[in-house]
Amino acid sequence: MDQNTPDPDRIRTIMRDLRMKYIKSPRDEKLQEIFQWLVGRGSLRQMPNQIANGARLAEGRAVAVSGYSGEGKTTAIGRIFANNPNLPDFGQPSCKVVCVTTPAPCTLKTLGRAILRALGYPLNADRKEHEIWEMVHARLAQMGTQIIFIDELQNVTSIAKKDEATRIRDTLKSLMNSPEHPVCLMFSGLPEIERFLTEDEQVARRTRFVKFETINESNAAVIKAIIKSYTNVAALAVTFGDKLAERLIHASNGRFGVIIEMTLEAIEIALEAGATELTREHFATAYVWRTGNAAPANPFVADNWRAINSRRVHLRDVFDGHEDQEAQATKKTSRRRR
């Protein structure tokens, strides 16, 4: 393989461009469709003539985006916010969308404080729980907020006392049906947030759900196209022999966001090595960086790579039911040396 002299400035520029590149998927279209529904309700509710005429404001609705860690949920949602023409000031205090990360551990009080902080009203003094939420309602109306995006909602479900989680859900529901200033909610989190939201019939009725499913080897052609689009930017050749795309899907547990991250890491390794072609070995090195697992517990190296349980990469027993042949041979050789 030909080698180039690595240029650190060039590598930094390429990696910056690659990280700014966003790969769309069919689930982005579904998310966009549902978000437009949410934005549409928000803009209709807040029409000045409705409020001036004393018309009853429509109750808020919710969207819940669920999926395992590494699926790219937060990135996809953030991109939809940033690219929406109705939100030119996204990220600014004047924006009608406010973003909150659920605190961990989460209580009704800490969540209220987090929302106030996101609304530009941090609390320095200790306040009672009911006072905090009165301030949340008042601040939402004052700022004209239409949508609250609450990320990492599973931090609520990890609470030991179920009654606290119920109180949090009831309080979030009160934001949607406030008679003075109802808002819409957008949630993101692990799959267990679905159960948390559907345990309340009223919340379930008002919520639309989007699931970020894991992908499998049937999507290998799509993954190859994504890798190729990245290597074109990096001016690297790439070949897909020996099931490279399938190994990548397996190594990432089918999580789209992890696939993207690992591909970028492999490209950076190739560029730093002065390589002109992205190979399976570069992905193998990226996997070692992530997990510490070299051969034989590395899906990019092992012959029996499908037997590796990528969900257990930080544990000793990473093989499903049987070990890789290379691992068995290594053990036999070790015994002979003894």
Coordinates of N, CA and C in Angstrom, one line a residue, residues 42-139:
G42 N -47.8 24.1 17.5 CA -47.3 25.2 18.3 C -47.6 26.5 17.7
S43 N -47.4 26.7 16.4 CA -47.6 28.0 15.8 C -49.0 28.3 15.7
L44 N -49.9 27.3 15.6 CA -51.4 27.6 15.5 C -51.9 28.0 16.9
R45 N -51.3 27.4 17.9 CA -51.8 27.7 19.3 C -51.4 29.1 19.7
Q46 N -50.3 29.6 19.2 CA -49.8 30.8 19.7 C -50.2 32.0 18.8
M47 N -51.1 31.9 17.9 CA -51.6 33.0 17.1 C -52.1 34.1 18.0
P48 N -51.7 35.3 17.9 CA -52.1 36.4 18.8 C -53.6 36.6 18.8
N49 N -54.3 36.5 17.7 CA -55.7 36.8 17.7 C -56.5 35.8 18.5
Q50 N -55.9 34.5 18.5 CA -56.6 33.5 19.4 C -56.6 33.9 20.8
I51 N -55.4 34.4 21.3 CA -55.2 34.7 22.7 C -56.1 36.0 23.0
A52 N -56.0 37.0 22.1 CA -56.7 38.2 22.3 C -58.2 38.0 22.4
N53 N -58.7 37.1 21.6 CA -60.2 36.8 21.6 C -60.6 35.9 22.7
G54 N -59.7 35.4 23.5 CA -60.0 34.6 24.6 C -60.4 33.2 24.2
A55 N -59.9 32.8 23.0 CA -60.2 31.4 22.6 C -59.4 30.4 23.4
R56 N -60.0 29.2 23.6 CA -59.3 28.2 24.3 C -58.1 27.7 23.5
L57 N -57.0 27.7 24.1 CA -55.8 27.3 23.5 C -55.7 25.8 23.4
A58 N -55.3 25.2 22.3 CA -55.2 23.8 22.1 C -54.2 23.2 23.1
E59 N -54.5 22.0 23.6 CA -53.5 21.4 24.5 C -52.3 21.0 23.8
G60 N -51.2 20.9 24.5 CA -49.9 20.6 23.9 C -49.9 19.1 23.5
R61 N -49.0 18.7 22.7 CA -48.8 17.3 22.3 C -47.3 17.0 22.6
A62 N -47.0 15.7 22.4 CA -45.6 15.3 22.7 C -45.1 14.3 21.6
V63 N -43.8 14.3 21.4 CA -43.2 13.3 20.5 C -42.1 12.6 21.4
A64 N -42.0 11.3 21.3 CA -41.0 10.6 22.1 C -40.1 9.8 21.1
V65 N -38.9 10.0 21.1 CA -37.9 9.3 20.3 C -37.1 8.4 21.1
S66 N -37.2 7.1 20.9 CA -36.6 6.1 21.7 C -35.6 5.2 20.9
G67 N -34.6 4.7 21.6 CA -33.6 3.9 20.9 C -32.4 3.7 21.9
Y68 N -31.6 2.7 21.6 CA -30.5 2.4 22.4 C -29.4 3.5 22.3
S69 N -28.5 3.6 23.2 CA -27.4 4.5 23.2 C -26.6 4.3 21.9
G70 N -26.2 5.3 21.3 CA -25.4 5.2 20.1 C -26.2 5.1 18.8
E71 N -27.5 5.3 18.9 CA -28.4 5.3 17.7 C -28.4 6.6 16.9
G72 N -27.9 7.7 17.6 CA -27.9 9.0 16.9 C -29.2 9.8 17.1
K73 N -29.9 9.5 18.2 CA -31.2 10.2 18.4 C -31.0 11.7 18.6
T74 N -30.1 12.0 19.6 CA -29.9 13.4 19.9 C -29.4 14.2 18.7
T75 N -28.4 13.6 18.0 CA -27.9 14.3 16.8 C -29.0 14.6 15.8
A76 N -29.8 13.6 15.5 CA -30.9 13.7 14.5 C -31.9 14.8 14.9
I77 N -32.2 14.8 16.2 CA -33.2 15.8 16.7 C -32.6 17.2 16.6
G78 N -31.3 17.3 17.1 CA -30.7 18.6 17.0 C -30.6 19.2 15.6
R79 N -30.3 18.3 14.6 CA -30.2 18.7 13.3 C -31.6 19.2 12.7
I80 N -32.7 18.6 13.1 CA -34.0 19.0 12.7 C -34.3 20.4 13.3
F81 N -34.0 20.6 14.5 CA -34.2 21.9 15.1 C -33.4 23.0 14.3
A82 N -32.1 22.7 14.1 CA -31.2 23.7 13.6 C -31.5 24.0 12.1
N83 N -32.1 23.0 11.4 CA -32.4 23.3 10.0 C -33.8 23.7 9.7
N84 N -34.6 23.8 10.7 CA -36.0 24.2 10.5 C -36.2 25.6 10.2
P85 N -36.8 26.0 9.1 CA -36.9 27.4 8.7 C -37.7 28.2 9.7
N86 N -38.6 27.6 10.5 CA -39.4 28.2 11.5 C -38.6 28.6 12.8
L87 N -37.4 28.1 12.8 CA -36.6 28.3 14.0 C -35.2 28.9 13.6
P88 N -35.2 30.0 13.0 CA -33.9 30.6 12.6 C -33.0 31.0 13.7
D89 N -33.6 31.2 14.9 CA -32.8 31.6 16.1 C -32.6 30.4 17.0
F90 N -32.6 29.2 16.5 CA -32.3 28.0 17.4 C -31.0 28.1 18.1
G91 N -31.0 27.9 19.4 CA -29.8 28.0 20.2 C -29.7 29.4 20.9
Q92 N -30.6 30.3 20.5 CA -30.6 31.7 21.0 C -31.6 31.8 22.1
P93 N -31.5 32.7 23.1 CA -32.5 32.9 24.1 C -33.9 33.2 23.6
S94 N -34.0 33.8 22.4 CA -35.3 34.1 21.8 C -36.0 33.0 21.2
C95 N -35.3 31.8 21.0 CA -35.9 30.7 20.3 C -37.1 30.1 21.1
K96 N -38.1 29.7 20.3 CA -39.3 29.1 21.0 C -39.2 27.6 21.4
V97 N -38.0 27.1 21.1 CA -37.7 25.7 21.5 C -36.6 25.8 22.6
V98 N -36.8 25.1 23.7 CA -35.7 25.1 24.7 C -35.3 23.6 24.9
C99 N -34.0 23.4 25.1 CA -33.5 22.0 25.2 C -33.0 21.8 26.6
V100 N -33.3 20.7 27.2 CA -33.0 20.3 28.6 C -32.5 18.9 28.6
T101 N -31.4 18.6 29.3 CA -30.9 17.3 29.6 C -31.4 16.9 31.0
T102 N -32.1 15.8 31.0 CA -32.7 15.3 32.3 C -31.6 15.1 33.3
P103 N -31.6 15.7 34.5 CA -30.5 15.5 35.4 C -30.5 14.1 36.0
A104 N -29.3 13.6 36.4 CA -29.2 12.3 37.0 C -28.4 12.5 38.3
P105 N -29.0 12.0 39.4 CA -30.4 11.5 39.5 C -31.4 12.6 39.3
C106 N -32.6 12.1 38.9 CA -33.6 13.1 38.6 C -34.8 13.1 39.6
T107 N -35.1 14.2 40.1 CA -36.3 14.4 41.0 C -37.1 15.5 40.4
L108 N -38.3 15.6 40.9 CA -39.2 16.7 40.3 C -38.6 18.1 40.5
K109 N -37.9 18.2 41.6 CA -37.2 19.5 41.9 C -36.0 19.8 41.0
T110 N -35.2 18.7 40.8 CA -34.0 19.0 40.0 C -34.4 19.2 38.5
L111 N -35.4 18.5 38.1 CA -35.9 18.7 36.7 C -36.4 20.1 36.5
G112 N -37.2 20.6 37.5 CA -37.7 22.0 37.4 C -36.5 23.0 37.4
R113 N -35.5 22.8 38.2 CA -34.4 23.7 38.2 C -33.7 23.6 36.8
A114 N -33.6 22.4 36.2 CA -32.9 22.3 34.9 C -33.6 23.1 33.9
I115 N -35.0 23.0 33.9 CA -35.8 23.7 32.9 C -35.6 25.2 33.1
L116 N -35.7 25.7 34.3 CA -35.5 27.1 34.5 C -34.1 27.6 34.0
R117 N -33.1 26.8 34.3 CA -31.8 27.1 33.8 C -31.7 27.2 32.3
A118 N -32.4 26.3 31.6 CA -32.4 26.3 30.2 C -33.2 27.5 29.7
L119 N -34.1 28.0 30.5 CA -34.9 29.2 30.1 C -34.2 30.5 30.5
G120 N -33.0 30.4 30.9 CA -32.2 31.6 31.2 C -32.5 32.1 32.6
Y121 N -33.0 31.3 33.5 CA -33.4 31.7 34.8 C -32.8 30.8 35.9
P122 N -31.5 30.7 36.0 CA -30.9 29.8 37.0 C -31.2 30.3 38.4
L123 N -31.4 29.3 39.2 CA -31.8 29.5 40.6 C -30.5 29.4 41.5
N124 N -30.2 30.4 42.2 CA -29.1 30.4 43.1 C -29.5 30.0 44.5
A125 N -30.7 30.5 44.9 CA -31.2 30.2 46.2 C -32.1 28.9 46.2
D126 N -32.2 28.2 47.3 CA -33.0 27.0 47.4 C -34.5 27.5 47.4
R127 N -35.3 26.8 46.6 CA -36.7 27.1 46.6 C -37.5 25.8 46.8
K128 N -38.7 25.9 47.3 CA -39.6 24.7 47.4 C -40.0 24.2 46.1
E129 N -40.3 22.9 46.0 CA -40.7 22.3 44.8 C -41.8 23.0 44.0
H130 N -42.9 23.3 44.7 CA -44.0 23.9 44.1 C -43.7 25.3 43.6
E131 N -42.8 26.0 44.3 CA -42.4 27.3 43.9 C -41.6 27.3 42.6
I132 N -40.8 26.3 42.5 CA -39.9 26.1 41.3 C -40.8 25.9 40.0
W133 N -41.9 25.0 40.2 CA -42.7 24.7 39.0 C -43.7 25.9 38.7
E134 N -44.0 26.7 39.7 CA -44.8 27.9 39.4 C -43.9 28.8 38.6
M135 N -42.7 28.9 38.9 CA -41.7 29.8 38.2 C -41.5 29.2 36.7
V136 N -41.5 27.9 36.6 CA -41.4 27.3 35.3 C -42.5 27.7 34.4
H137 N -43.8 27.6 34.9 CA -44.9 27.9 34.1 C -44.9 29.4 33.7
A138 N -44.5 30.2 34.7 CA -44.5 31.7 34.4 C -43.4 32.0 33.4
R139 N -42.3 31.4 33.5 CA -41.2 31.7 32.6 C -41.5 31.2 31.2

